[in-house]
mmCIF file of C-alpha atoms and ligand atoms in Angstrom:
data_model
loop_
_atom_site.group_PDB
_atom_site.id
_atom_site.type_symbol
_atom_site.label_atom_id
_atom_site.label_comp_id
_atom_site.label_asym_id
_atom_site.label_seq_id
_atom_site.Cartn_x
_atom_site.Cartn_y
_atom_site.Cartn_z
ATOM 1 C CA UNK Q 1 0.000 0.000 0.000
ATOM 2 C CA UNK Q 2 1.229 3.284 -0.994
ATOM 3 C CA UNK Q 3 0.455 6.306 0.699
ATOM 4 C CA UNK Q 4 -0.393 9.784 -1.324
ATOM 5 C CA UNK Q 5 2.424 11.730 -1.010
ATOM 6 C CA UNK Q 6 2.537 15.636 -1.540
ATOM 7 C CA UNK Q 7 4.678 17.323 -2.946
ATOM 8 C CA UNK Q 8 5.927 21.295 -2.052
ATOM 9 C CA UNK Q 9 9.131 22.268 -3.507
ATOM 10 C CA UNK Q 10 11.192 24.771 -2.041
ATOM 11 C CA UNK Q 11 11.086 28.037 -3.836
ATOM 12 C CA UNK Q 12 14.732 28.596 -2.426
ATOM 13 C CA UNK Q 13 16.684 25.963 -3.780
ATOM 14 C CA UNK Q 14 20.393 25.760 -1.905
ATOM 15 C CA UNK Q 15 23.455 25.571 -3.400
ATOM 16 C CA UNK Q 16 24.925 22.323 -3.390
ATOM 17 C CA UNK Q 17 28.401 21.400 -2.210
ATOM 18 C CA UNK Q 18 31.052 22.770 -4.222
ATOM 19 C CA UNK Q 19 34.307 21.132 -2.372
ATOM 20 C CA UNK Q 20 33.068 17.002 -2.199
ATOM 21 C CA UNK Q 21 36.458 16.426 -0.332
ATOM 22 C CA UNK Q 22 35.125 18.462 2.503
ATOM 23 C CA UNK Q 23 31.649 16.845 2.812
ATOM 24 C CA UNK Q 24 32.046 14.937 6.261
ATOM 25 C CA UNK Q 25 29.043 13.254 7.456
ATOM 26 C CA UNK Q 26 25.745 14.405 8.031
ATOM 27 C CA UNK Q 27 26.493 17.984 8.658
ATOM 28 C CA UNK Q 28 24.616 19.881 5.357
ATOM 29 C CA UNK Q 29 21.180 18.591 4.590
ATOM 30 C CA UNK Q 30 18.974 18.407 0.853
ATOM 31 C CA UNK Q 31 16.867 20.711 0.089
ATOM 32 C CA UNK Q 32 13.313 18.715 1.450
ATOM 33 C CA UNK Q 33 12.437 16.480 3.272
ATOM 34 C CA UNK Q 34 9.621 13.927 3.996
ATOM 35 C CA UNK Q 35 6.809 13.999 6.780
ATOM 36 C CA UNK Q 36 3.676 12.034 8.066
ATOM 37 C CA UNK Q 37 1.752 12.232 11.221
ATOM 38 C CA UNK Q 38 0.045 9.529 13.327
ATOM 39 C CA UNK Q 39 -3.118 9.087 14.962
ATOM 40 C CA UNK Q 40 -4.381 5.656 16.132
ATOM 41 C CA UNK Q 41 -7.795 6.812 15.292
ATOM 42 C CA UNK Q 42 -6.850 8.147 11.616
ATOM 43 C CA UNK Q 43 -3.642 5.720 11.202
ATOM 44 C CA UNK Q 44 -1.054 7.372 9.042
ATOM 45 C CA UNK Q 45 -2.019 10.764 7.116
ATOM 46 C CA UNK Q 46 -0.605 13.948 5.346
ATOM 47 C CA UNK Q 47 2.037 12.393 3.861
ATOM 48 C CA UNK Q 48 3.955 14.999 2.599
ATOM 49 C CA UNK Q 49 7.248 16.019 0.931
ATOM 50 C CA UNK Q 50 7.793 19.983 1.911
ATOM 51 C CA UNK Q 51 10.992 22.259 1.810
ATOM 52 C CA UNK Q 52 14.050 21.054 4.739
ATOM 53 C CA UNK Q 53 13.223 23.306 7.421
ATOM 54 C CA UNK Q 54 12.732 23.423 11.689
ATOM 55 C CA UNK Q 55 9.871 20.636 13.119
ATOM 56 C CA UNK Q 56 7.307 22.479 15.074
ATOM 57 C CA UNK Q 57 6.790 20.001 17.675
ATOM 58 C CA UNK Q 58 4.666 20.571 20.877
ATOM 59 C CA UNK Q 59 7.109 21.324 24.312
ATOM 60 C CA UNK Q 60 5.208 18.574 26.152
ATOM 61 C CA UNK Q 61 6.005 15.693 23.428
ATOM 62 C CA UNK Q 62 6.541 12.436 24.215
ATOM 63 C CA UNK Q 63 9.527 12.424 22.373
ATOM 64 C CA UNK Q 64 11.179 15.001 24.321
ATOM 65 C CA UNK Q 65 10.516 13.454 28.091
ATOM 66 C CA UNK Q 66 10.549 10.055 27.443
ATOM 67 C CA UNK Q 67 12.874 9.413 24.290
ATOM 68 C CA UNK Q 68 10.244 7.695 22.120
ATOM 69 C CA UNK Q 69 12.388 7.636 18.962
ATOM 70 C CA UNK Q 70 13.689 4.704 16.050
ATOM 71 C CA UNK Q 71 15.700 6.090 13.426
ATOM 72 C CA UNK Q 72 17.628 3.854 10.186
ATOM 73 C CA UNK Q 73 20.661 5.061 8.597
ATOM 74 C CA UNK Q 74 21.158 3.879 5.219
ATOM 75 C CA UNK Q 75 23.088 5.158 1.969
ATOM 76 C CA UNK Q 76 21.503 6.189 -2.086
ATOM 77 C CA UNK Q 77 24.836 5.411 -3.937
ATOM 78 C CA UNK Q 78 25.446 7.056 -7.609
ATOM 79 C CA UNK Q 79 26.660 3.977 -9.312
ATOM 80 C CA UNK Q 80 29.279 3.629 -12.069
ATOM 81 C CA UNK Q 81 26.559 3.102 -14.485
ATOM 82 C CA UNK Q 82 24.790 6.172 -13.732
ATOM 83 C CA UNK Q 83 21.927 4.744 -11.804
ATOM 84 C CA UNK Q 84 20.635 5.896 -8.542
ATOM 85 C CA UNK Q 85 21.033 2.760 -6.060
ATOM 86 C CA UNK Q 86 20.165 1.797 -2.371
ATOM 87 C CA UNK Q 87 21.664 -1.364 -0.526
ATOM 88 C CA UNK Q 88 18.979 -3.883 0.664
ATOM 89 C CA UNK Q 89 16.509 -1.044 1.576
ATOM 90 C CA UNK Q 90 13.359 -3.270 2.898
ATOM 91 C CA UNK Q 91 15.818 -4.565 5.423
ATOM 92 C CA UNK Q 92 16.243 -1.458 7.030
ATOM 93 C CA UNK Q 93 12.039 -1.131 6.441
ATOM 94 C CA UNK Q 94 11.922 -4.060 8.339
ATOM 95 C CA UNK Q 95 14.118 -3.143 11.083
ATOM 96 C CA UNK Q 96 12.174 0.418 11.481
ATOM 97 C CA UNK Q 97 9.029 -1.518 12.138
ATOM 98 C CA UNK Q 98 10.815 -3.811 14.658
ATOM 99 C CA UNK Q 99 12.550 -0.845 16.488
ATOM 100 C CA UNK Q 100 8.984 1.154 16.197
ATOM 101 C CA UNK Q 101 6.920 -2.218 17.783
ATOM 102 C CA UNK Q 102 9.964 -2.280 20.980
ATOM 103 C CA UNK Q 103 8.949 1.725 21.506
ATOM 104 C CA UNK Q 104 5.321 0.879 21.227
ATOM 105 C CA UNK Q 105 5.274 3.037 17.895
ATOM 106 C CA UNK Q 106 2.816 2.223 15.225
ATOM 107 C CA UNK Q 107 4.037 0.438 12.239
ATOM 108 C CA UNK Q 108 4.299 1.425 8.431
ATOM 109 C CA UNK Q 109 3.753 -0.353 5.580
ATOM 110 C CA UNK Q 110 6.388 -1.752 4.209
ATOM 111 C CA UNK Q 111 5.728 -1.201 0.489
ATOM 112 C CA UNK Q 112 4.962 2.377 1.411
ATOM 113 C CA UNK Q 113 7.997 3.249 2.805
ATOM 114 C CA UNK Q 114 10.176 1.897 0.317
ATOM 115 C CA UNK Q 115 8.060 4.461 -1.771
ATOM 116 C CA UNK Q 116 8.406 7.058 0.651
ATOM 117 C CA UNK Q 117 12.119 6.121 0.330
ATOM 118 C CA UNK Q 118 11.933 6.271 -3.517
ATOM 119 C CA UNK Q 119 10.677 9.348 -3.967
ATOM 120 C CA UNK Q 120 13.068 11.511 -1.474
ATOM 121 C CA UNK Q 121 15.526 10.093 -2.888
ATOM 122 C CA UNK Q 122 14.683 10.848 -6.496
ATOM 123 C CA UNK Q 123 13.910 14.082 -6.030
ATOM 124 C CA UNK Q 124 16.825 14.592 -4.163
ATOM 125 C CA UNK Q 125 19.189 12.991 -6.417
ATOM 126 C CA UNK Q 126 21.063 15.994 -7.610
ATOM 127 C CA UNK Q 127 22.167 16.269 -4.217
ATOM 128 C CA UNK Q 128 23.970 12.438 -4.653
ATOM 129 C CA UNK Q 129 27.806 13.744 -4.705
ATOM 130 C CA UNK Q 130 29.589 12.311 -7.371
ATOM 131 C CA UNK Q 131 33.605 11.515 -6.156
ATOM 132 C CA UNK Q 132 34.341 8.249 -5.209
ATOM 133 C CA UNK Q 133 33.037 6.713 -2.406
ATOM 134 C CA UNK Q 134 30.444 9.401 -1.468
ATOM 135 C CA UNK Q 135 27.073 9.064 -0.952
ATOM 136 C CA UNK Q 136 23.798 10.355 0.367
ATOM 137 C CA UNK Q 137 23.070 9.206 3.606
ATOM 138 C CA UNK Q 138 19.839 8.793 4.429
ATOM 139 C CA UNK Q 139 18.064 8.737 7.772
ATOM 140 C CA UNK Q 140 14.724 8.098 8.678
ATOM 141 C CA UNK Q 141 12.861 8.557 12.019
ATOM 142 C CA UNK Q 142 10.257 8.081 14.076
ATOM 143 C CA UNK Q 143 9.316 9.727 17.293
ATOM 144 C CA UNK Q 144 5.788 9.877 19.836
ATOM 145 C CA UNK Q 145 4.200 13.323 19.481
ATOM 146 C CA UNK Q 146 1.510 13.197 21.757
ATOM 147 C CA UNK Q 147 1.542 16.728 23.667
ATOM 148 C CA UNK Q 148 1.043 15.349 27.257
ATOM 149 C CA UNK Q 149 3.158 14.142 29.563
ATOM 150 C CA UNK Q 150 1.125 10.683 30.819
ATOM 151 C CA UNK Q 151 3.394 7.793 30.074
ATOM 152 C CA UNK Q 152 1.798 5.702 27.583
ATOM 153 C CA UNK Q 153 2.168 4.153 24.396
ATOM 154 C CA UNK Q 154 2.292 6.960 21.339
ATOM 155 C CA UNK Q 155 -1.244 7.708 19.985
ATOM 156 C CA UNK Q 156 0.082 10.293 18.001
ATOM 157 C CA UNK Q 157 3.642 10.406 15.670
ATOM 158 C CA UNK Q 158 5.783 11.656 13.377
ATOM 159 C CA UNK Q 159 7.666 9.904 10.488
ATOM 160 C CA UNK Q 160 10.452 11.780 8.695
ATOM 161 C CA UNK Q 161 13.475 11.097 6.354
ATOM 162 C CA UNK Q 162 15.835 14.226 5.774
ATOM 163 C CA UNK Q 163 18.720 13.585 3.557
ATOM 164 C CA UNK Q 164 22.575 14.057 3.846
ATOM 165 C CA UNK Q 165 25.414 14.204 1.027
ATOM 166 C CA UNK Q 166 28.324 12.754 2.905
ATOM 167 C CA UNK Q 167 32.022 12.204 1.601
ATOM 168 C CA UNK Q 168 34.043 9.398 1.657
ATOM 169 C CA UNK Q 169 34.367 7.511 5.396
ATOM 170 C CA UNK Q 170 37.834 6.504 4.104
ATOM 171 C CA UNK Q 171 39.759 9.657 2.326
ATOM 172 C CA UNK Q 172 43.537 8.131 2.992
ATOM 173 C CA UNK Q 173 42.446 4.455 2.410
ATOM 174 C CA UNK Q 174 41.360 1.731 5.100
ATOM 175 C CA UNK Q 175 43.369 2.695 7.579
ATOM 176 C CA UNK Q 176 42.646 0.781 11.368
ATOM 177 C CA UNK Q 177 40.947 1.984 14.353
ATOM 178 C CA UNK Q 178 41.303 2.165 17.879
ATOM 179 C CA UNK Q 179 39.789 0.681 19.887
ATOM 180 C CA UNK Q 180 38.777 1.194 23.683
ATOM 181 C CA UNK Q 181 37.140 -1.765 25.642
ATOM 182 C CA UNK Q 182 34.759 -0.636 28.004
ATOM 183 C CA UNK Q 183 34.111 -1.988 31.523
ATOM 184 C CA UNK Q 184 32.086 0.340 33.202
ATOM 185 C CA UNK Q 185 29.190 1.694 31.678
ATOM 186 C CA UNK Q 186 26.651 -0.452 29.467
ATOM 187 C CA UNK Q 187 25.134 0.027 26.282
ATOM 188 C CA UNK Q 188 22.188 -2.020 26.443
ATOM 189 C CA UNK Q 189 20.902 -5.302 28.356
ATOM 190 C CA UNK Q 190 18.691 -8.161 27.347
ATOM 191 C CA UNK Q 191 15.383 -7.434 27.676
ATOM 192 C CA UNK Q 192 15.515 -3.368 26.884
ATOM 193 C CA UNK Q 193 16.562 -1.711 23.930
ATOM 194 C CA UNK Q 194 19.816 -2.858 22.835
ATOM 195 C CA UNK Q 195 18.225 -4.101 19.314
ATOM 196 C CA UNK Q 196 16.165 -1.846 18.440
ATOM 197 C CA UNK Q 197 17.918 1.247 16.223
ATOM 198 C CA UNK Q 198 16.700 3.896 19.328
ATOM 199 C CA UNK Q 199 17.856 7.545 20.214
ATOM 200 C CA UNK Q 200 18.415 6.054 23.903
ATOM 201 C CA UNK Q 201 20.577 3.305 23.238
ATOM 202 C CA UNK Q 202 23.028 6.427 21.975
ATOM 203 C CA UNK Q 203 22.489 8.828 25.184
ATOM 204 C CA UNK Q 204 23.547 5.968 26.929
ATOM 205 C CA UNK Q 205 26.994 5.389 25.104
ATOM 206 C CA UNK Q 206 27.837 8.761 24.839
ATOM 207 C CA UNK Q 207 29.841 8.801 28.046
ATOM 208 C CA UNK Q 208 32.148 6.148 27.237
ATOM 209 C CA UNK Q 209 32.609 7.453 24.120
ATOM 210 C CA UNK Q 210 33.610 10.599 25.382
ATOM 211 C CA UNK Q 211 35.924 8.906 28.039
ATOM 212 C CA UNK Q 212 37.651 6.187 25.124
ATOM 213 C CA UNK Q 213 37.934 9.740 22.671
ATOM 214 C CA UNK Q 214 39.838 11.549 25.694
ATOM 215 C CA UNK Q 215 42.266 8.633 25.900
ATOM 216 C CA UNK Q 216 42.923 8.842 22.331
ATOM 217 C CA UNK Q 217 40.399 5.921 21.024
ATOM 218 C CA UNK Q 218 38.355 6.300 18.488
ATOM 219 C CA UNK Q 219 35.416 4.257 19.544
ATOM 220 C CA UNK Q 220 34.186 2.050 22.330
ATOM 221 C CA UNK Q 221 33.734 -2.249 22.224
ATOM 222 C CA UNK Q 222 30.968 -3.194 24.608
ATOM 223 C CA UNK Q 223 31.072 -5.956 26.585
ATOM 224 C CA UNK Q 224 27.164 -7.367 27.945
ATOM 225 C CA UNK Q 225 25.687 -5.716 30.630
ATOM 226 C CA UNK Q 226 25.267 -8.439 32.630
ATOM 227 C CA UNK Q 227 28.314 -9.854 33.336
ATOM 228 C CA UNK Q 228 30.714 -7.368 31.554
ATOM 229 C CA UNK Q 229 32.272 -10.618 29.865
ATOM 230 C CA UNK Q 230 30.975 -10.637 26.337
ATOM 231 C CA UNK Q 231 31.939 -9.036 23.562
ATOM 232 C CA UNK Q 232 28.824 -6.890 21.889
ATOM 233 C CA UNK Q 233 29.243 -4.460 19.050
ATOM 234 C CA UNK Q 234 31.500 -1.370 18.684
ATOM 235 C CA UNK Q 235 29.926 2.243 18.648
ATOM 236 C CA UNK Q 236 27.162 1.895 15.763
ATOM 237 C CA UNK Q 237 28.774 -1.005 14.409
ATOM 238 C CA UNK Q 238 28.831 -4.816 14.676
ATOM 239 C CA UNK Q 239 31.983 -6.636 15.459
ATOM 240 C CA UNK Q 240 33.548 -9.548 13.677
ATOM 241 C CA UNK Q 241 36.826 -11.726 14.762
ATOM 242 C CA UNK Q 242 38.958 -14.169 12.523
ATOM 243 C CA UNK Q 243 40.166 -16.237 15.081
ATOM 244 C CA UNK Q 244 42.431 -19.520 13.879
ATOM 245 C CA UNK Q 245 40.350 -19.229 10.027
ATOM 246 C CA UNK Q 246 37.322 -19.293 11.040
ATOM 247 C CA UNK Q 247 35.078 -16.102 11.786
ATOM 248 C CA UNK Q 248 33.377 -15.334 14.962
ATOM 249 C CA UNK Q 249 31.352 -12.607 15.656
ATOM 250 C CA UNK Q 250 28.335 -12.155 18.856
ATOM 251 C CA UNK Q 251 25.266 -13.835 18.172
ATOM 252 C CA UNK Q 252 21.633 -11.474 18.246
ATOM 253 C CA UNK Q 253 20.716 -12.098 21.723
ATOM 254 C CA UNK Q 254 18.372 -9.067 22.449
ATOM 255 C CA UNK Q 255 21.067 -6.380 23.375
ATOM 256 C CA UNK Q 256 22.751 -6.098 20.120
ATOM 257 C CA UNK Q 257 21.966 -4.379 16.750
ATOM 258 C CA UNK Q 258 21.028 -6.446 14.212
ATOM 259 C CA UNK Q 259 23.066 -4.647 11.279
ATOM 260 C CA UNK Q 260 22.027 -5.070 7.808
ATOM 261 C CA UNK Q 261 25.866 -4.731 7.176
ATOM 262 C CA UNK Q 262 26.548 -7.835 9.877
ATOM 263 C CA UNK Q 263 24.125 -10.208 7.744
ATOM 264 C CA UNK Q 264 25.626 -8.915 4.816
ATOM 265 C CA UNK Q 265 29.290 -9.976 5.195
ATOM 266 C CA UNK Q 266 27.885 -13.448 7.387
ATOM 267 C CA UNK Q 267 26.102 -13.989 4.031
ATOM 268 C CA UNK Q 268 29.058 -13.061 1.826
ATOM 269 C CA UNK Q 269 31.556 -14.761 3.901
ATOM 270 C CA UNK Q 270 29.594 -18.433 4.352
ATOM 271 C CA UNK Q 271 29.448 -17.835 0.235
ATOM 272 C CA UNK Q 272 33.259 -17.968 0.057
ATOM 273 C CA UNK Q 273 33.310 -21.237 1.789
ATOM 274 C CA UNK Q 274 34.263 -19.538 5.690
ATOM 275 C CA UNK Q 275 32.422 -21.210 8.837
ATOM 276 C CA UNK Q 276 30.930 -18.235 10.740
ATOM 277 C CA UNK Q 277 29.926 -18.943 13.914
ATOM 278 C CA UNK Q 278 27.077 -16.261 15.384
ATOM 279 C CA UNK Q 279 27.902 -17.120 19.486
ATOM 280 C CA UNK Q 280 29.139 -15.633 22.713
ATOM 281 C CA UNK Q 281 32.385 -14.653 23.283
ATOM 282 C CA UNK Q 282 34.068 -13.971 25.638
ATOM 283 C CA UNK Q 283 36.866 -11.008 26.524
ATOM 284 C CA UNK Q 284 39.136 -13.488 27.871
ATOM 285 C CA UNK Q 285 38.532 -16.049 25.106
ATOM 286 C CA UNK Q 286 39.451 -12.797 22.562
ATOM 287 C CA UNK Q 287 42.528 -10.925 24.469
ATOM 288 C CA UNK Q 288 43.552 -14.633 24.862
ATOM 289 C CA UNK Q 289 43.937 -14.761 21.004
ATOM 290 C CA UNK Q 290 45.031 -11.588 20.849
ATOM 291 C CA UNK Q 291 48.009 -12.636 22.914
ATOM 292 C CA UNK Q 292 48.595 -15.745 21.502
ATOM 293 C CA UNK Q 293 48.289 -14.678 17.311
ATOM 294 C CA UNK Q 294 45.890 -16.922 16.535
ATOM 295 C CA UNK Q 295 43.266 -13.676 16.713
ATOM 296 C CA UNK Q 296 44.440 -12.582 12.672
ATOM 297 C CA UNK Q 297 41.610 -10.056 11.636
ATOM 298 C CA UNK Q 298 39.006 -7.748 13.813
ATOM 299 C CA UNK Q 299 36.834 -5.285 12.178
ATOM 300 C CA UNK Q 300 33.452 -3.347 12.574
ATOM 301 C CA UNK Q 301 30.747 -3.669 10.390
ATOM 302 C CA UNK Q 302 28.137 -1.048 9.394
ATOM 303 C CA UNK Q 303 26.655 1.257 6.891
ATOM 304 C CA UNK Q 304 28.577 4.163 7.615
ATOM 305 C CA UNK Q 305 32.186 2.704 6.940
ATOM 306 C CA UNK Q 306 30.886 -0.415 5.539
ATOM 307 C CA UNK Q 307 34.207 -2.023 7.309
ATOM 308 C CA UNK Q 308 36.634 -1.238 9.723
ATOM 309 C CA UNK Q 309 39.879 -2.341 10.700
ATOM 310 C CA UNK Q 310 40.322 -3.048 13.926
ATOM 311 C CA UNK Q 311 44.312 -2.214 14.855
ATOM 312 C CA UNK Q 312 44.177 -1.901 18.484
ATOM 313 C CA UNK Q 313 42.302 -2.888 21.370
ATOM 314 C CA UNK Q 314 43.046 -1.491 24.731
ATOM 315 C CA UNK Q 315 41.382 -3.049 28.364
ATOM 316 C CA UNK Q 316 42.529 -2.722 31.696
ATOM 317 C CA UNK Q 317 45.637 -0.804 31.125
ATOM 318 C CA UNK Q 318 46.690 -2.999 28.395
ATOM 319 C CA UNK Q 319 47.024 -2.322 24.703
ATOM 320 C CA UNK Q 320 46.754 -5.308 22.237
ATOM 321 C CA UNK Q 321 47.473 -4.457 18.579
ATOM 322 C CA UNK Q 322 46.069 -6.684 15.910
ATOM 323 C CA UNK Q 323 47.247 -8.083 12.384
ATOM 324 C CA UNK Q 324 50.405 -5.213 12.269
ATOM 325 C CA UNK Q 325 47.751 -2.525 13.168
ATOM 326 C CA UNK Q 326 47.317 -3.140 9.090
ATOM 327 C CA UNK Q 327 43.850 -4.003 6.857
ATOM 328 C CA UNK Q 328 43.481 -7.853 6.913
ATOM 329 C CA UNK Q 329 42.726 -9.942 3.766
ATOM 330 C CA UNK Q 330 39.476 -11.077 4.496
ATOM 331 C CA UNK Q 331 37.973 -7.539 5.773
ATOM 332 C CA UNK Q 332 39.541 -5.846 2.348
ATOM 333 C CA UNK Q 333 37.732 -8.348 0.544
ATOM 334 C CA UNK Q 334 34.701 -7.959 2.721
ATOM 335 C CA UNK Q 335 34.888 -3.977 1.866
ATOM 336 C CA UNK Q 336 35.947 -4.562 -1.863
ATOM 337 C CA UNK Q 337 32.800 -6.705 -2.489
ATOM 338 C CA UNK Q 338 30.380 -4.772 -0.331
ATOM 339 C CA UNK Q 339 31.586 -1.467 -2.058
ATOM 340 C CA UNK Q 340 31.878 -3.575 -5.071
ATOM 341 C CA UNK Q 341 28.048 -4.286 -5.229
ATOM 342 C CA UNK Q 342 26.559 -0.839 -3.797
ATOM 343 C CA UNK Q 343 28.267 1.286 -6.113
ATOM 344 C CA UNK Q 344 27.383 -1.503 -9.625
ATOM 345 C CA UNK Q 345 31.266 -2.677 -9.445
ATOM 346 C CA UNK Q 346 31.021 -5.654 -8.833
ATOM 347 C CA UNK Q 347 28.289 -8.363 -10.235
ATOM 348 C CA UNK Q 348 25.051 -8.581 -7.529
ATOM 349 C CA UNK Q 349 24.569 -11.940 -7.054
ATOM 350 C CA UNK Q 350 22.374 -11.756 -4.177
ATOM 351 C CA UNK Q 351 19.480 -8.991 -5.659
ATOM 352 C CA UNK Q 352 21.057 -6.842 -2.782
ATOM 353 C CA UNK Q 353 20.739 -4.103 -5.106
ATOM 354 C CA UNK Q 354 17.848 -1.690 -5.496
ATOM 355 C CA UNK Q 355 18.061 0.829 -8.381
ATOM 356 C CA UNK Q 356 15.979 3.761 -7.730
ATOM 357 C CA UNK Q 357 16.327 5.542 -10.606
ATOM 358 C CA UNK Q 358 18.164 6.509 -14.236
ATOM 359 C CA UNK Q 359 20.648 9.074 -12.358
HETATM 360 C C1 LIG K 401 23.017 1.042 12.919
HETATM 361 C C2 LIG K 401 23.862 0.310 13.893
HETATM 362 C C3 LIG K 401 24.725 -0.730 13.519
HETATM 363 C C4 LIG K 401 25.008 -1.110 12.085
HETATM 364 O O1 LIG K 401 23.880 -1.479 11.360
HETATM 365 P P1 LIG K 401 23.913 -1.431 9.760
HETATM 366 O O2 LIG K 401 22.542 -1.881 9.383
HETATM 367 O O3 LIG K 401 24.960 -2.380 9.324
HETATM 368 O O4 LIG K 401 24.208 -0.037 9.376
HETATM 369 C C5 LIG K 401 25.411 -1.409 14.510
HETATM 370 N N1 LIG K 401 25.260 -1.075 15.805
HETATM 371 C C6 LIG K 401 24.448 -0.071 16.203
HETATM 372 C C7 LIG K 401 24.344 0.248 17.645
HETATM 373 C C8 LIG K 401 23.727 0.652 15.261
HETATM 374 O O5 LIG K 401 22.943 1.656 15.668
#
């Protein structure tokens, strides 16, 4: 089911970026964006794509007191062959509706979003940048507006997508990153929020992120929140480990993010004829192959970078470097075939691809 979208353009069009090399991520936006309101008597209504601009949203909304927010992040690629392209887009559909459903947010259709998707994006396309490796990152969200301040679940929201021309994550090539294992605060715990994509899951991080940065790291690995023995994810990205040949990375217990980038690589990876295992695992069992060399590749996994090196890890005073603080084999691959296929490189075997439009 589609939903009627209008359409206002701007009558002050913005100019776009002149200097691509300078783009960063998310900090200049397109020139509309997309909105629709909730009510659980109406459903969803006013769909409508209007110039970029300030939300005017009630003092007393839910959204403000209580966090109720579920955003995606995902990427419209100009490919080599001119088309406009997104990665796997119903698979971040999906996940909106499963973050929405842990928030007690209403659902959307999944056919209609992918529309809703569609259109921003082709009417936005001139705003796709066009140097190597850039992209328009796209991020759509989802927050309670019901102007009261009773606890409940939302009877009235807001669904947006705004739009953001970002530059290459990697300008001076894959190089490794930092990381800081953290053993005090928690991101998430089985049985809240951890896998759902939600605003609160990041207020929560943003300490030990702060903390690692200060130390000179540039992200934070999680460990559970439980026990503070397993490994979790990384910052806003899944973690992977090639430990003795085979690949191990934390199994979707509740407190991680299912990435779309995680399946991705599992899928790509069990393709080339590697055993994946999706488990536990523990610090000990990972600093112990980090001490002994039989841990030979680490890297992070999401849409953002695609991959990362992992070079270092650093817990409890201690600072492990991994594979010569260099790429690995297997996560270039990983990064040559996932870039390969987004930007029409590389031959889609997997219908991963979703062309948009003629660019
Ligand atoms: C979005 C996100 C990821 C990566 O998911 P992708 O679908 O691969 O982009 C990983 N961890 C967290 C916490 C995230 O928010």
């Amino acid at each position: 089911m589609k939903y009627d979208i209008s359409v206002t353009l701007t009558t002050t069009p913005k100019q776009k970026p002149q200097d691509e090399s300078k783009l960063g991520f998310g900090k200049i936006f397109t020139d509309h964006m997309f909105l629709m309101d909730y009510n659980k008597d109406k459903g969803w209504y006013n769909a409508r794509i209007v110039p970029f601009g300030p939300l005017p949203t009630h003092p007393a909304s839910t959204v403000f007191h209580y966090g109720v927010e579920v955003f995606e992040g995902m990427k419209a690629y100009r490919a080599v062959d001119g088309s406009i392209r997104m990665f796997r887009p119903m698979e971040n559909v999906k996940r909106l509706n499963q973050s929405a459903e842990r928030l007690c947010l209403p659902a959307i259709d999944e056919e209609g979003c992918l529309d809703i998707l569609n259109k921003i994006v082709e009417l936005e396309k001139d705003w796709i940048p066009h140097s190597e490796g850039t992209s328009l990152y796209i991020r759509p969200f989802m927050y309670g507006n019901d102007p009261f301040l009773g606890v409940h679940a939302a009877a009235n929201a807001v669904f947006a997508v705004i739009c953001s021309p970002v530059g290459a994550y990697y300008a001076e090539g894959l190089n490794p990153v930092k990381i800081a294992i953290e053993s005090e605060d928690v991101r998430a715990v089985r049985g809240g929020t951890g896998y759902a994509k939600c605003g609160g899951n990041y207020a929560a991080s943003l300490r030990a992120g702060e903390r690692a940065e200060k130390n000179g790291y540039t992200q934070v690995l999680w460990l559970d929140g439980v026990e503070r023995k397993y490994i979790e994810e990384v910052g806003a990205m899944n973690v992977m480990f090639k430990i003795a040949g085979k690949i191990v990375t934390p199994a979707l217990l509740g407190s991680v993010l299912p990435g779309i980038t995680r399946k991705s690589c599992i899928e790509l990876m069990r393709s080339w004829g590697y055993e994946v295992e999706e488990r536990q695992i523990s610090i000990d069992e990972l600093l112990k192959a980090a001490s002994d060399g039989t841990l030979e590749e680490a890297w992070g996994t999401g849409t953002a970078a695609v991959v990362s090196p992992i070079g270092k890890l650093f817990y409890e005073e201690v600072e492990y470097v991994l594979s010569d603080n260099k790429i690995g084999a297997l996560t270039q691959r990983l990064y040559d075939n996932l870039t390969g296929i987004q930007w029409g490189k590389v031959e889609d075997n997997y219908g991963w691809s979703y062309i948009v439009c003629n660019g």
